[in-house]
Amino acid sequence: MISPIRLMLVLIIIPTLMYGRNDAMNWFFGDKSAISFNTSDGEPIAIEGSLLSTLEGCSAVSDTNGNLLFYTDGVRVWNRNHEVMNPNNNLAGHYSSTQSALIIRQPMSYERFYIFTTDAGEYVENIDPANYENRGLNYSIVDMSRNNGLGEIVAYNIFLQKPSAEKLSAVFHENKSDVWIFSQSW
């Protein structure tokens, strides 16, 4: 029987290799933890400097060579230098959403990315009384051609649906360019 960790690695790495993309070479998670698979032998190594501290969902993306571009907890976005992009504005995700953020490269682009975010579902009023209403499923856009290649969020929290469950997933269309995003209402 295959272990859950090995299964997770297979489900993430195999699609990356199949399409010749290195988008998932760097993983950021938990309390300032990060690893990179962008090594000569493919063995993961620790990444220093992560500022992400989250209870649950997070997402990171790398360029076609496997170099880190940015990572997020669904609220803040850090560039490859571990600096917050657009520090005066937050995304509509939540640090306690099981999949608070999902980063998808805009089809046919190497510079623009969508960050889909989900709020903390029905529990948001118990976690943060100031935000009692579920903000649902939203997306924001990052343009990596801005800020000398460190990226900038150019559109914030474009509403898609609410209330939304804390789940997000994506799969390539059979044309291997377009991407289907999956979510569900609460």
CSV table of C-alpha atoms in Angstrom, one decimal:
chain,number,residue,atom,x,y,z
A,1,MET,CA,0.0,0.0,0.0
A,2,ILE,CA,1.3,3.4,-1.0
A,3,SER,CA,1.7,6.0,1.8
A,4,PRO,CA,-0.4,9.2,1.7
A,5,ILE,CA,2.8,11.3,1.4
A,6,ARG,CA,4.1,9.3,-1.5
A,7,LEU,CA,0.7,9.5,-3.2
A,8,MET,CA,0.6,13.3,-2.7
A,9,LEU,CA,4.1,13.6,-4.3
A,10,VAL,CA,3.1,11.4,-7.3
A,11,LEU,CA,-0.1,13.4,-7.8
A,12,ILE,CA,1.8,16.7,-7.8
A,13,ILE,CA,5.1,15.9,-9.5
A,14,ILE,CA,3.9,13.6,-12.3
A,15,PRO,CA,1.6,16.2,-13.9
A,16,THR,CA,4.4,18.7,-13.7
A,17,LEU,CA,6.8,16.4,-15.5
A,18,MET,CA,4.2,15.3,-18.1
A,19,TYR,CA,3.8,18.9,-19.3
A,20,GLY,CA,7.4,19.9,-19.0
A,21,ARG,CA,6.6,22.6,-16.5
A,22,ASN,CA,8.4,23.4,-13.3
A,23,ASP,CA,5.6,25.5,-11.7
A,24,ALA,CA,5.5,23.3,-8.5
A,25,MET,CA,9.3,23.0,-7.8
A,26,ASN,CA,9.1,25.1,-4.6
A,27,TRP,CA,6.7,24.4,-1.7
A,28,PHE,CA,5.9,26.8,1.1
A,29,PHE,CA,3.7,25.6,4.0
A,30,GLY,CA,3.0,25.6,7.7
A,31,ASP,CA,5.0,27.9,10.0
A,32,LYS,CA,7.8,29.4,7.9
A,33,SER,CA,8.6,26.0,6.2
A,34,ALA,CA,9.6,25.6,2.6
A,35,ILE,CA,11.4,23.0,0.4
A,36,SER,CA,12.6,23.0,-3.1
A,37,PHE,CA,12.8,20.1,-5.6
A,38,ASN,CA,14.8,22.3,-8.0
A,39,THR,CA,18.1,20.4,-7.4
A,40,SER,CA,20.4,18.4,-9.7
A,41,ASP,CA,19.3,15.1,-8.2
A,42,GLY,CA,15.6,16.0,-7.5
A,43,GLU,CA,16.1,15.5,-3.7
A,44,PRO,CA,14.3,18.2,-1.8
A,45,ILE,CA,16.3,20.8,0.2
A,46,ALA,CA,15.1,23.3,2.8
A,47,ILE,CA,14.5,26.9,1.7
A,48,GLU,CA,15.5,29.6,4.1
A,49,GLY,CA,13.6,32.9,4.6
A,50,SER,CA,9.9,31.9,4.3
A,51,LEU,CA,7.6,34.3,6.0
A,52,LEU,CA,4.5,32.3,5.5
A,53,SER,CA,2.8,31.1,8.7
A,54,THR,CA,-0.6,29.5,8.1
A,55,LEU,CA,-2.8,26.9,9.7
A,56,GLU,CA,-4.0,25.4,6.5
A,57,GLY,CA,-4.0,26.3,2.8
A,58,CYS,CA,-1.2,28.0,0.8
A,59,SER,CA,0.2,28.1,-2.7
A,60,ALA,CA,3.5,28.8,-4.4
A,61,VAL,CA,4.6,29.1,-8.1
A,62,SER,CA,7.9,28.9,-9.9
A,63,ASP,CA,9.1,29.9,-13.3
A,64,THR,CA,9.7,27.5,-16.2
A,65,ASN,CA,13.3,26.9,-14.8
A,66,GLY,CA,12.0,26.0,-11.3
A,67,ASN,CA,13.0,29.3,-9.7
A,68,LEU,CA,10.6,30.6,-7.1
A,69,LEU,CA,8.3,33.5,-8.3
A,70,PHE,CA,6.0,34.0,-5.3
A,71,TYR,CA,3.9,32.3,-2.6
A,72,THR,CA,0.8,33.1,-0.7
A,73,ASP,CA,-1.4,32.2,2.3
A,74,GLY,CA,-4.5,33.5,0.5
A,75,VAL,CA,-4.2,36.8,2.3
A,76,ARG,CA,-0.7,38.1,1.6
A,77,VAL,CA,1.6,37.4,-1.3
A,78,TRP,CA,5.4,37.3,-1.0
A,79,ASN,CA,7.8,37.6,-3.9
A,80,ARG,CA,10.9,35.5,-4.4
A,81,ASN,CA,12.8,37.9,-2.0
A,82,HIS,CA,10.3,37.2,0.7
A,83,GLU,CA,8.9,40.7,0.5
A,84,VAL,CA,5.1,41.3,0.6
A,85,MET,CA,3.6,42.4,-2.7
A,86,ASN,CA,1.3,45.4,-2.4
A,87,PRO,CA,1.6,45.4,1.5
A,88,ASN,CA,-1.5,47.8,1.9
A,89,ASN,CA,-4.0,45.4,0.3
A,90,ASN,CA,-5.0,41.8,1.3
A,91,LEU,CA,-6.5,39.0,-0.7
A,92,ALA,CA,-9.9,37.7,0.3
A,93,GLY,CA,-8.7,34.2,1.4
A,94,HIS,CA,-8.1,33.2,5.0
A,95,TYR,CA,-5.2,31.6,6.9
A,96,SER,CA,-7.6,28.9,8.2
A,97,SER,CA,-9.2,27.9,4.9
A,98,THR,CA,-8.2,24.4,3.9
A,99,GLN,CA,-7.3,25.6,0.4
A,100,SER,CA,-7.1,29.4,0.8
A,101,ALA,CA,-5.2,30.0,-2.4
A,102,LEU,CA,-4.6,28.4,-5.8
A,103,ILE,CA,-2.2,29.9,-8.3
A,104,ILE,CA,-2.8,29.4,-12.0
A,105,ARG,CA,-0.6,30.8,-14.8
A,106,GLN,CA,-2.7,32.6,-17.3
A,107,PRO,CA,-2.9,30.4,-20.4
A,108,MET,CA,-0.3,31.5,-23.0
A,109,SER,CA,1.4,33.8,-20.6
A,110,TYR,CA,4.6,33.6,-18.6
A,111,GLU,CA,4.0,36.9,-16.8
A,112,ARG,CA,0.4,36.9,-15.5
A,113,PHE,CA,-1.0,34.6,-12.9
A,114,TYR,CA,-4.5,34.2,-11.3
A,115,ILE,CA,-4.7,33.6,-7.5
A,116,PHE,CA,-8.0,32.0,-6.6
A,117,THR,CA,-8.9,32.4,-3.0
A,118,THR,CA,-11.5,31.0,-0.6
A,119,ASP,CA,-12.6,32.3,2.7
A,120,ALA,CA,-12.8,30.3,5.9
A,121,GLY,CA,-16.4,29.2,5.3
A,122,GLU,CA,-19.0,29.3,8.0
A,123,TYR,CA,-16.3,29.5,10.7
A,124,VAL,CA,-15.1,33.0,9.8
A,125,GLU,CA,-17.3,34.6,12.5
A,126,ASN,CA,-15.7,32.5,15.1
A,127,ILE,CA,-12.2,33.2,13.9
A,128,ASP,CA,-12.4,36.9,13.2
A,129,PRO,CA,-15.5,38.7,14.4
A,130,ALA,CA,-14.6,41.8,12.2
A,131,ASN,CA,-15.1,39.6,9.1
A,132,TYR,CA,-18.4,37.9,10.0
A,133,GLU,CA,-19.5,37.5,6.4
A,134,ASN,CA,-18.1,34.8,4.1
A,135,ARG,CA,-16.3,36.5,1.2
A,136,GLY,CA,-16.5,33.4,-0.9
A,137,LEU,CA,-14.5,32.5,-4.0
A,138,ASN,CA,-12.5,35.4,-5.6
A,139,TYR,CA,-9.5,35.8,-7.8
A,140,SER,CA,-6.7,38.3,-8.1
A,141,ILE,CA,-4.2,38.9,-10.8
A,142,VAL,CA,-0.4,39.1,-10.4
A,143,ASP,CA,1.7,40.6,-13.2
A,144,MET,CA,5.4,39.5,-13.0
A,145,SER,CA,6.5,42.1,-15.5
A,146,ARG,CA,6.0,44.8,-12.8
A,147,ASN,CA,8.3,45.9,-10.0
A,148,ASN,CA,11.5,44.9,-11.8
A,149,GLY,CA,10.4,41.3,-12.3
A,150,LEU,CA,9.3,40.8,-8.6
A,151,GLY,CA,5.7,41.1,-9.5
A,152,GLU,CA,2.7,43.2,-8.5
A,153,ILE,CA,-0.9,42.4,-7.8
A,154,VAL,CA,-2.8,44.4,-10.5
A,155,ALA,CA,-6.4,43.3,-9.7
A,156,TYR,CA,-7.8,42.4,-6.3
A,157,ASN,CA,-10.6,40.1,-5.1
A,158,ILE,CA,-12.7,39.8,-8.2
A,159,PHE,CA,-15.9,38.1,-6.9
A,160,LEU,CA,-17.0,34.8,-8.4
A,161,GLN,CA,-19.3,33.1,-5.9
A,162,LYS,CA,-20.5,33.0,-2.3
A,163,PRO,CA,-20.8,31.3,0.1
A,164,SER,CA,-18.0,29.0,-1.0
A,165,ALA,CA,-16.6,25.9,0.6
A,166,GLU,CA,-12.9,26.0,1.5
A,167,LYS,CA,-12.0,23.7,-1.5
A,168,LEU,CA,-10.2,24.5,-4.7
A,169,SER,CA,-8.7,22.4,-7.4
A,170,ALA,CA,-7.6,22.7,-11.0
A,171,VAL,CA,-6.9,20.4,-14.0
A,172,PHE,CA,-5.6,21.0,-17.5
A,173,HIS,CA,-8.1,20.9,-20.3
A,174,GLU,CA,-7.2,18.2,-22.9
A,175,ASN,CA,-5.6,21.0,-25.0
A,176,LYS,CA,-2.9,21.2,-22.3
A,177,SER,CA,-3.2,25.0,-22.3
A,178,ASP,CA,-6.5,25.9,-20.7
A,179,VAL,CA,-7.2,25.2,-17.1
A,180,TRP,CA,-10.5,24.2,-15.4
A,181,ILE,CA,-10.9,25.5,-11.9
A,182,PHE,CA,-13.2,23.6,-9.5
A,183,SER,CA,-14.9,24.9,-6.4
A,184,GLN,CA,-18.2,24.2,-4.7
A,185,SER,CA,-20.7,26.4,-2.9
A,186,TRP,CA,-21.2,26.0,0.8
